[in-house]
Amino acid sequence: MAVNWAEKISVFSSSPSRFLSGTTAEAFLAELLRELRDDRATYSVKVLLLSPICEYPTLLCPSDSVGEETALELMSVFAQCPSKYVQFRCQLLLALTSVLICTSCVSNQSRVSQDFLDMLLQVAQDTNDLQGDGALRSLRATACDCLRELEACSPGLLSQHLELLGGLRQREGSRLHQAYAGLHTLVLRNSVYQLTQEAGAGAEHLKALLGGNTTVAWEAEQDSGLMKNKDSALLASLILGPMGTVPTLQTGSDSKELRSVLSSLLEESYLLTPMCQASLLYRLTEVVAMVPGVPPSVFRAQLLRLLGTSEVCLLHATLLMKCAFTDSLFSAEDEAFILKRLVVLSQHPLLSTPEKLFYMDCILHFPENRPIGCGDDYETLPVLLTPRLASALLPTVFNDSATMLARLNLLSLLYLEEGEEGEGEESLGLAYLYEHLNSLLHIVEHGGSREIVVTFFRATFLFLFYFSHLERFANSLLQKLCSLYSSHTHLAPQLINLADQTQEKLPESNWAVRLLRALQGVITEAPLSQLNLQDLSQHLKMLARVAEEGEIPQQSTLSFLSSIITQSPASLFMSGDWRLGNSLLGICRRLLDHPSLDSLLIPQADILQHLACNYGDTDIQDHARLYYTLLTTLSREKLVSVLAQGLTEGGRQVKKRTLSSIMAESEGLTSALTIHQTEKAIIKLVEAQSEQQEAIQTDMDSGQNTENCPKTALTAYRAQFDESSFASDVTLNYLLMWGTDNSHFDQLFSICLHFTLTDNHYEELSDISVPCLFRERPSPIVRLRLKPKRPNPTILQASALFTTQDGLSWLTVLPDIHVSFQQTFLPPPVPPAWGRSEKLSLFESLWDEINSESGEKDLQDCATSLFCCQLKEDALVALVKEHFLPFLISKFEKEEIKVLFFLPPQSHVLLKVQSEEDAVHFKISTDNWQLLPHISSYLLTITTTQKNLRADCEA
């Protein structure tokens, strides 16, 4: 039946790992290659067959050798494919490129990669399509793309073909000229860079390189080879700076050949698309920067066109050139013109928001001819940007959030030099920024959207970041924020975050503490009669943050708490609202660590006692009683030591995730409830002796010949399979051991092991729980019960959830568990009363049934085979004792050794082992023919190992 390749490829693409669980990558790849070679398949189907190879080359070709073999097959298909099937030939080139790059064949300079490179160059030179259909040019375009990809992944690969590529570019008059120009420029840049890394390279090497004399140009290639990975990474991230951090090639003034090539490329650049022009200009800028003998004035003819461009990519390339060459290429007038153009573009109404944000970022990182700043990481404004020039960028409430904040940041930098005594336009500009902030505040007060609220607080932080030292503005803003909170208490989280960020970014400023103290006054001085449950919840959050500041007195906070628990309606607290009680405990928990605790002891004790006796929630009462006990029984020093466990650097909040800290709604609550991912495997499962191995001796010796044994051993044996209580599974024992020496995980609790199947050979496994794992204690045993559908080898993926001593939950991925074929071997599940004679009778009955030629339906899965190997008699004895002893049916002394394996759910493998004159014969019979490949592999492994051991002993 014909294969539906469209459906099969779709299934593979949707989930490659699931698809390969039913087969292997090698088998699927062989099937694809076989179909590609089949002349009966249509070329539309063959194009579809190449998509898995293009998209998943490392999955289908896991090693270099497989990649080389696949590439040879694909090149053979390409050679035999008629030229009229252009689309298929293009896809073949792309598939070959993916395979060779991803399997490291290109970087290792394998023979097949060299052959493919020659083939690509031959295709790129084939101009027979000039007189034919233009569609045929797509093959050359694809070849150029493949060559560019190879050069990008292995810089210097095409350096010996630089003259050839230049000639192809100059001769090409079709739209493919752009592809050749991009490829030529990339190879030129990489070749010049590689020359800079060669000791003693100079003008002659550069001239020979451009002229095609590869022997002179690349005399050191035998030693250096392709560019190393670190050099390739450096080349990909080459940064041009005004101080000259680029490696240089000293050629003196003798660089006419290079100048000629650069001029030719620049003269033709206007024919390219804007994106390709930008790429070409960037590469050529790097080349000129690396060769001081070529003056930057080579770009002068292009400046007029570039300075007036409306393309973002070309303007960016122009700024990169300015960064590299500064005043050696750009005059002061050019610099002023570029800056004015950036200001105009930053607020142009026809441009999109991302474009305008990009232009503003260019202003913040403007490459000046004579820079004063200290690096590219800092946002600094150019000297030529004056308040008058930047006045067009003043933010308004009609701007979108991103534009408004970007403009505010830029203008704040501009007015940063102004103080309270500023005069003129600068002073007016700073006042305008503050009024703009007030306008946003006014919108928030009158019910602005969430976006406006977020924008206002971000703008407030920006303003404070630059101007918190100006008391006039800082104090006024503080008062307005307090007024805002009094009418909009739901903004408490935003105000808390503003205080946190300001305190973190401006550690020398006390503005955040002043804000919190002012908000404390707003809360504690408000009349209780107007207080509702929603406002109270927000007030308690704010007071909990205020309680963390040791500089703020807390008497007013305790007075407020005392008032609300004694004067508020009884229903408010008798209802037992857990969140409300939790918020109260959060404040009390923080006050236990306050520097002025001695003066707060009595009022805080009264509050905790009242909560312990009268609050309507038992959990809140218990924790209030705990805090009351700590407060009244421990000395100040002991209380500090108890609360100091796990504090952050700033002493802000405990990191120990105890129940009391969760009840106190610490800001680490989210972290406590989050399952964290470990970077490495913390624990692992190591195979231990399985249960059937433990019972080897008892199984061999138990049971003697009985008079009441069944007459027909096989019938009695098979009868138990029909019983519902018969369990056919395999139990494997593993030791749960440590996989890392990280002391943070010395004690693990509540370990939950989860197992995931990678195929459908076994039933789903249930999770296994392990109470604890301590580094100083013996490793616990984990019993893994497998219920096979088919007794094939498999891989289990394992992960573990556990809790550490600090209360955090973690997820770690364990190394994969490989279940081998022989681990599914069990002794036959015969009745307990059977002895050796009954087992021998069962063996003979099974052997005769499998080897019979009756052709019954039940025997269609039966099969026989023969395995032979060279083993001496003592080696055979050692092999039987080591591997077959639990499954031995006959007596060991007999010439013919009989072995019976039971493989759940109901499969059997029978062996008759006998030494012949020429070799040891393993006669195999099984009632499941699909097991034969695994049996042969198993026998090959154990016999080869035994021969190697004997050889080592004799040596």
Coordinates of N, CA, C and O in Angstrom, one line a residue, residues 696-828:
I696 N 17.4 -15.3 43.8 CA 18.0 -16.3 42.8 C 18.2 -17.7 43.5 O 17.7 -18.7 43.0
Q697 N 18.8 -17.7 44.6 CA 19.2 -19.0 45.2 C 18.0 -19.7 45.7 O 17.9 -20.9 45.5
T698 N 17.1 -19.0 46.4 CA 15.9 -19.6 46.9 C 15.0 -20.2 45.8 O 14.4 -21.2 45.9
D699 N 15.0 -19.5 44.6 CA 14.2 -19.9 43.5 C 14.8 -21.2 42.9 O 14.1 -22.0 42.4
M700 N 16.1 -21.3 42.9 CA 16.8 -22.4 42.3 C 16.6 -23.7 43.2 O 16.4 -24.8 42.7
D701 N 16.7 -23.5 44.5 CA 16.7 -24.7 45.3 C 15.3 -25.0 45.9 O 15.2 -26.1 46.5
S702 N 14.4 -24.1 45.8 CA 13.1 -24.4 46.4 C 12.3 -25.4 45.6 O 12.4 -25.4 44.3
G703 N 11.5 -26.1 46.2 CA 10.7 -27.1 45.5 C 11.4 -28.4 45.1 O 12.5 -28.3 44.6
Q704 N 10.9 -29.5 45.4 CA 11.5 -30.8 45.1 C 10.5 -31.5 44.2 O 9.3 -31.1 44.0
N705 N 10.9 -32.7 43.7 CA 10.0 -33.5 43.0 C 8.8 -33.9 43.8 O 9.0 -34.4 44.9
T706 N 7.6 -33.7 43.3 CA 6.4 -34.0 44.0 C 5.6 -35.1 43.3 O 5.6 -35.1 42.0
E707 N 4.9 -35.9 44.0 CA 4.1 -36.9 43.4 C 2.8 -36.4 42.8 O 2.2 -36.9 41.9
N708 N 2.4 -35.2 43.4 CA 1.1 -34.7 43.0 C 1.2 -33.6 41.9 O 0.4 -32.7 41.8
C709 N 2.3 -33.6 41.1 CA 2.5 -32.6 40.1 C 1.5 -32.8 39.0 O 1.1 -33.9 38.7
P710 N 1.2 -31.8 38.2 CA 0.3 -31.9 37.1 C 0.8 -32.9 36.0 O 2.0 -32.9 35.7
K711 N -0.1 -33.6 35.4 CA 0.4 -34.5 34.4 C 0.8 -33.8 33.2 O 1.8 -34.1 32.5
T712 N 0.1 -32.8 32.8 CA 0.5 -31.9 31.7 C 1.0 -30.6 32.2 O 0.2 -29.7 32.6
A713 N 2.3 -30.5 32.2 CA 2.9 -29.3 32.8 C 2.5 -28.0 32.1 O 2.2 -27.0 32.7
L714 N 2.5 -28.1 30.7 CA 2.2 -26.9 30.0 C 0.8 -26.4 30.2 O 0.5 -25.2 30.3
T715 N -0.2 -27.3 30.3 CA -1.6 -26.9 30.5 C -1.8 -26.3 31.8 O -2.4 -25.2 32.0
A716 N -1.2 -26.9 32.8 CA -1.3 -26.3 34.2 C -0.6 -24.9 34.3 O -1.0 -24.0 35.0
Y717 N 0.5 -24.8 33.6 CA 1.3 -23.6 33.6 C 0.5 -22.4 33.0 O 0.4 -21.3 33.5
R718 N -0.2 -22.7 31.8 CA -0.9 -21.7 31.1 C -2.2 -21.3 31.8 O -2.8 -20.3 31.5
A719 N -2.7 -22.2 32.6 CA -4.0 -22.0 33.2 C -3.9 -20.7 34.2 O -4.9 -20.0 34.3
Q720 N -2.8 -20.5 34.7 CA -2.7 -19.4 35.7 C -2.7 -18.0 34.9 O -3.1 -17.0 35.6
F721 N -2.5 -18.0 33.6 CA -2.5 -16.7 32.9 C -4.0 -16.2 32.8 O -4.2 -15.0 32.6
D722 N -4.9 -17.2 32.9 CA -6.3 -16.8 32.8 C -6.9 -16.2 34.1 O -8.0 -15.7 34.1
E723 N -6.1 -16.4 35.2 CA -6.6 -15.9 36.5 C -6.5 -14.4 36.6 O -5.5 -13.9 36.2
S724 N -7.5 -13.8 37.1 CA -7.5 -12.3 37.2 C -6.4 -11.8 38.2 O -5.9 -10.7 38.2
S725 N -6.0 -12.7 39.2 CA -5.0 -12.3 40.2 C -3.6 -12.4 39.6 O -2.7 -11.9 40.3
F726 N -3.4 -12.9 38.4 CA -2.1 -13.1 37.9 C -1.5 -11.7 37.5 O -2.1 -11.0 36.6
A727 N -0.4 -11.3 38.1 CA 0.2 -10.0 37.8 C 1.5 -10.2 37.1 O 2.4 -10.9 37.6
S728 N 1.6 -9.7 35.9 CA 2.8 -9.9 35.1 C 3.5 -8.5 35.0 O 3.2 -7.7 34.1
D729 N 4.4 -8.3 35.9 CA 5.1 -7.1 35.9 C 6.6 -7.3 36.3 O 6.9 -8.4 36.8
V730 N 7.4 -6.3 36.1 CA 8.8 -6.3 36.4 C 9.1 -5.3 37.5 O 8.7 -4.1 37.4
T731 N 9.8 -5.7 38.6 CA 10.2 -4.8 39.6 C 11.7 -4.5 39.6 O 12.5 -5.5 39.7
L732 N 12.0 -3.2 39.4 CA 13.4 -2.9 39.3 C 13.7 -2.0 40.6 O 13.0 -1.1 40.9
N733 N 14.9 -2.3 41.2 CA 15.3 -1.5 42.4 C 16.3 -0.5 42.0 O 17.3 -0.8 41.3
Y734 N 16.2 0.7 42.5 CA 17.1 1.8 42.3 C 17.4 2.5 43.6 O 16.6 2.6 44.5
L735 N 18.7 2.9 43.8 CA 19.0 3.7 44.9 C 18.9 5.2 44.6 O 19.4 5.7 43.5
L736 N 18.2 5.9 45.4 CA 18.0 7.4 45.2 C 19.3 8.1 45.8 O 19.5 8.1 47.0
M737 N 20.1 8.6 45.0 CA 21.4 9.1 45.4 C 21.5 10.6 45.0 O 20.7 11.1 44.2
W738 N 22.6 11.2 45.5 CA 22.8 12.7 45.2 C 23.5 12.8 43.8 O 24.3 12.0 43.4
G739 N 23.1 13.8 43.1 CA 23.7 14.1 41.8 C 24.5 15.4 41.8 O 25.1 15.8 40.8
T740 N 24.6 16.1 43.0 CA 25.4 17.3 43.1 C 25.9 17.4 44.5 O 25.3 16.8 45.4
D741 N 26.9 18.3 44.7 CA 27.5 18.5 46.0 C 27.0 19.8 46.6 O 27.5 20.3 47.6
N742 N 25.9 20.4 46.1 CA 25.4 21.7 46.6 C 24.9 21.5 48.0 O 23.9 20.8 48.2
S743 N 25.4 22.2 48.9 CA 25.1 22.1 50.3 C 23.6 22.6 50.6 O 23.0 22.2 51.6
H744 N 23.1 23.4 49.7 CA 21.8 23.9 49.9 C 20.7 22.8 49.9 O 19.6 22.9 50.4
F745 N 21.1 21.7 49.2 CA 20.2 20.6 49.1 C 20.6 19.4 49.9 O 20.4 18.2 49.5
D746 N 21.2 19.6 51.0 CA 21.6 18.5 51.9 C 20.5 17.7 52.5 O 20.6 16.6 52.9
Q747 N 19.4 18.4 52.7 CA 18.2 17.8 53.3 C 17.0 18.0 52.4 O 16.6 19.2 52.2
L748 N 16.4 17.0 51.9 CA 15.2 17.1 51.0 C 14.0 16.4 51.6 O 14.2 15.3 52.3
F749 N 12.9 16.9 51.5 CA 11.7 16.4 52.1 C 10.6 16.2 51.0 O 10.5 16.9 50.0
S750 N 9.6 15.3 51.3 CA 8.4 15.1 50.5 C 8.8 15.0 49.0 O 8.3 15.7 48.2
I751 N 9.7 14.0 48.7 CA 10.1 13.9 47.3 C 9.1 13.1 46.5 O 8.7 12.0 46.9
C752 N 8.7 13.6 45.4 CA 7.7 13.0 44.5 C 8.4 12.7 43.2 O 8.7 13.7 42.5
L753 N 8.6 11.4 42.9 CA 9.2 11.1 41.6 C 8.2 10.8 40.6 O 7.3 10.0 40.8
H754 N 8.4 11.5 39.4 CA 7.4 11.3 38.3 C 8.1 10.8 37.1 O 9.3 11.2 36.8
F755 N 7.5 9.8 36.4 CA 8.2 9.1 35.3 C 7.3 9.3 34.1 O 6.1 9.2 34.1
T756 N 8.0 9.5 33.0 CA 7.3 9.7 31.7 C 7.9 8.7 30.7 O 9.1 8.6 30.5
L757 N 7.0 8.1 30.0 CA 7.4 7.1 28.9 C 7.8 7.8 27.7 O 7.2 8.9 27.3
T758 N 8.8 7.2 27.0 CA 9.2 7.8 25.7 C 8.7 6.9 24.5 O 8.9 7.3 23.4
D759 N 7.9 5.8 24.8 CA 7.3 5.0 23.8 C 6.1 4.4 24.4 O 5.7 4.7 25.5
N760 N 5.5 3.5 23.7 CA 4.3 2.8 24.1 C 4.5 1.4 24.4 O 3.5 0.6 24.3
H761 N 5.7 1.0 24.8 CA 6.0 -0.4 25.2 C 5.5 -0.8 26.6 O 5.4 -2.0 26.9
Y762 N 5.2 0.2 27.4 CA 4.9 -0.1 28.8 C 3.7 0.7 29.2 O 3.3 1.7 28.6
E763 N 3.0 0.2 30.3 CA 1.9 1.0 30.8 C 2.4 2.2 31.6 O 3.6 2.3 32.0
E764 N 1.5 3.2 31.7 CA 1.9 4.4 32.4 C 2.3 4.1 33.9 O 1.7 3.2 34.5
L765 N 3.3 4.8 34.4 CA 3.8 4.5 35.7 C 3.2 5.6 36.7 O 3.1 6.7 36.3
S766 N 2.9 5.1 37.8 CA 2.4 6.0 38.9 C 3.6 6.7 39.6 O 4.7 6.2 39.6
D767 N 3.3 7.8 40.2 CA 4.3 8.6 40.9 C 4.8 7.8 42.2 O 4.0 7.0 42.7
I768 N 6.0 8.0 42.6 CA 6.5 7.4 43.8 C 6.9 8.4 44.8 O 7.6 9.4 44.4
S769 N 6.5 8.3 46.0 CA 6.8 9.2 47.1 C 8.0 8.7 48.0 O 7.9 7.5 48.4
V770 N 8.9 9.5 48.3 CA 10.0 9.2 49.2 C 9.9 10.3 50.3 O 10.0 11.5 50.0
P771 N 9.8 9.9 51.6 CA 9.6 10.9 52.6 C 10.7 11.9 52.7 O 10.5 13.1 52.8
C772 N 12.0 11.4 52.7 CA 13.1 12.4 52.9 C 14.4 11.8 52.3 O 14.5 10.6 52.1
L773 N 15.4 12.6 52.1 CA 16.7 12.2 51.7 C 17.7 13.1 52.4 O 17.7 14.3 52.1
F774 N 18.5 12.5 53.3 CA 19.5 13.3 54.0 C 20.9 12.8 53.5 O 21.1 11.6 53.3
R775 N 21.8 13.7 53.3 CA 23.1 13.4 52.8 C 23.9 12.4 53.7 O 24.7 11.6 53.3
E776 N 23.7 12.6 55.0 CA 24.4 11.7 56.0 C 23.8 10.4 56.2 O 24.4 9.5 56.9
R777 N 22.6 10.1 55.6 CA 22.0 8.8 55.9 C 22.1 7.9 54.6 O 22.4 8.4 53.5
P778 N 21.9 6.6 54.8 CA 21.9 5.7 53.6 C 20.9 6.1 52.6 O 19.8 6.6 52.9
S779 N 21.2 5.8 51.3 CA 20.3 6.1 50.2 C 19.1 5.2 50.3 O 19.2 4.0 50.4
P780 N 17.9 5.7 50.2 CA 16.7 4.9 50.2 C 16.5 4.1 48.9 O 17.0 4.5 47.8
I781 N 15.8 3.0 48.9 CA 15.6 2.2 47.8 C 14.2 2.5 47.1 O 13.2 2.6 47.8
V782 N 14.2 2.8 45.8 CA 13.0 3.1 45.1 C 12.7 1.9 44.2 O 13.5 1.4 43.4
R783 N 11.5 1.3 44.4 CA 11.1 0.2 43.6 C 10.2 0.6 42.5 O 9.1 1.1 42.7
L784 N 10.7 0.4 41.3 CA 10.0 0.8 40.1 C 9.3 -0.4 39.5 O 9.9 -1.4 39.0
R785 N 7.9 -0.4 39.5 CA 7.2 -1.5 38.9 C 6.7 -1.2 37.5 O 5.9 -0.3 37.3
L786 N 7.3 -2.0 36.6 CA 7.0 -1.8 35.2 C 6.0 -2.9 34.7 O 6.2 -4.1 35.0
K787 N 5.0 -2.5 34.0 CA 4.0 -3.5 33.4 C 4.2 -3.4 31.9 O 3.6 -2.5 31.3
P788 N 4.9 -4.3 31.3 CA 5.2 -4.2 29.9 C 3.9 -4.6 29.0 O 3.1 -5.4 29.4
K789 N 3.8 -3.8 27.9 CA 2.9 -4.3 26.9 C 3.7 -5.1 25.9 O 3.2 -6.1 25.4
R790 N 4.9 -4.7 25.6 CA 5.9 -5.5 24.8 C 7.2 -5.4 25.6 O 7.6 -4.3 25.9
P791 N 7.9 -6.5 25.8 CA 9.1 -6.5 26.6 C 10.3 -6.0 25.8 O 11.3 -6.8 25.5
N792 N 10.3 -4.8 25.4 CA 11.4 -4.2 24.6 C 12.2 -3.2 25.5 O 11.6 -2.7 26.5
P793 N 13.4 -2.9 25.2 CA 14.2 -1.9 25.9 C 13.5 -0.6 25.8 O 12.9 -0.3 24.7
T794 N 13.7 0.3 26.8 CA 13.0 1.6 26.7 C 13.8 2.6 27.5 O 14.8 2.2 28.2
I795 N 13.4 3.8 27.4 CA 14.1 4.9 28.2 C 13.0 5.7 28.9 O 11.9 6.0 28.4
L796 N 13.1 5.8 30.2 CA 12.2 6.6 31.1 C 12.8 7.9 31.4 O 13.9 8.0 31.8
Q797 N 12.0 8.9 31.2 CA 12.3 10.3 31.6 C 11.8 10.5 33.1 O 10.6 10.2 33.3
A798 N 12.6 11.0 33.9 CA 12.3 11.1 35.4 C 12.5 12.6 35.8 O 13.4 13.3 35.4
S799 N 11.6 13.0 36.7 CA 11.7 14.3 37.3 C 11.3 14.2 38.8 O 10.6 13.2 39.1
A800 N 11.6 15.1 39.6 CA 11.3 15.0 41.0 C 10.9 16.4 41.6 O 11.5 17.4 41.2
L801 N 9.8 16.4 42.3 CA 9.4 17.6 43.1 C 9.8 17.3 44.6 O 9.6 16.2 45.1
F802 N 10.4 18.3 45.2 CA 10.8 18.1 46.6 C 10.8 19.5 47.3 O 10.7 20.5 46.6
T803 N 10.9 19.4 48.6 CA 10.9 20.7 49.4 C 12.3 20.7 50.2 O 12.7 19.6 50.7
T804 N 12.9 21.8 50.2 CA 14.2 22.0 50.9 C 13.9 22.5 52.4 O 12.7 22.7 52.7
Q805 N 15.0 22.6 53.1 CA 14.8 22.9 54.5 C 14.2 24.3 54.8 O 13.6 24.6 55.8
D806 N 14.4 25.2 53.8 CA 13.9 26.5 53.9 C 12.5 26.7 53.5 O 11.9 27.8 53.4
G807 N 11.8 25.6 53.1 CA 10.4 25.6 52.8 C 10.1 25.8 51.3 O 8.9 25.8 50.9
L808 N 11.1 26.0 50.5 CA 10.9 26.2 49.0 C 10.7 24.9 48.3 O 11.3 23.9 48.7
S809 N 9.8 24.9 47.3 CA 9.6 23.7 46.5 C 10.4 23.8 45.2 O 10.6 24.9 44.6
W810 N 11.0 22.7 44.8 CA 11.9 22.6 43.7 C 11.5 21.5 42.7 O 11.0 20.5 43.2
L811 N 11.8 21.7 41.5 CA 11.7 20.7 40.4 C 13.0 20.4 39.8 O 13.7 21.4 39.4
T812 N 13.4 19.2 39.8 CA 14.7 18.8 39.2 C 14.5 17.7 38.2 O 13.6 16.8 38.4
V813 N 15.2 17.7 37.1 CA 15.1 16.7 36.0 C 16.2 15.7 36.3 O 17.4 16.1 36.3
L814 N 15.9 14.5 36.5 CA 16.9 13.4 36.7 C 17.4 12.9 35.4 O 16.8 13.0 34.3
P815 N 18.6 12.3 35.4 CA 19.1 11.7 34.2 C 18.2 10.6 33.7 O 17.5 9.9 34.6
D816 N 18.1 10.4 32.4 CA 17.2 9.3 31.9 C 17.5 8.0 32.4 O 18.7 7.6 32.7
I817 N 16.5 7.1 32.6 CA 16.7 5.8 33.1 C 16.6 4.8 31.9 O 15.5 4.8 31.2
H818 N 17.6 4.1 31.6 CA 17.7 3.2 30.5 C 17.3 1.8 31.0 O 18.0 1.2 31.8
V819 N 16.2 1.3 30.6 CA 15.8 -0.1 30.9 C 16.2 -1.0 29.8 O 15.7 -0.9 28.6
S820 N 17.1 -1.9 30.1 CA 17.7 -2.8 29.0 C 16.8 -4.0 28.8 O 15.9 -4.3 29.6
F821 N 17.0 -4.7 27.7 CA 16.2 -5.9 27.4 C 16.3 -6.9 28.5 O 15.3 -7.5 28.9
Q822 N 17.5 -7.2 29.0 CA 17.7 -8.3 30.0 C 17.1 -7.9 31.3 O 16.9 -8.8 32.1
Q823 N 16.8 -6.7 31.6 CA 16.2 -6.3 32.9 C 14.7 -6.8 32.9 O 14.1 -6.8 34.0
T824 N 14.1 -7.2 31.8 CA 12.8 -7.7 31.8 C 12.7 -9.2 32.0 O 11.6 -9.8 32.0
F825 N 13.9 -9.9 32.1 CA 13.9 -11.3 32.2 C 13.4 -11.7 33.6 O 13.9 -11.1 34.6
L826 N 12.6 -12.7 33.7 CA 12.1 -13.3 34.9 C 12.1 -14.8 34.8 O 12.0 -15.3 33.7
P827 N 12.3 -15.5 35.9 CA 12.1 -16.9 35.9 C 10.7 -17.3 35.6 O 9.8 -16.5 35.9
P828 N 10.4 -18.4 35.0 CA 9.0 -18.7 34.7 C 8.1 -18.8 35.9 O 8.6 -19.3 37.0

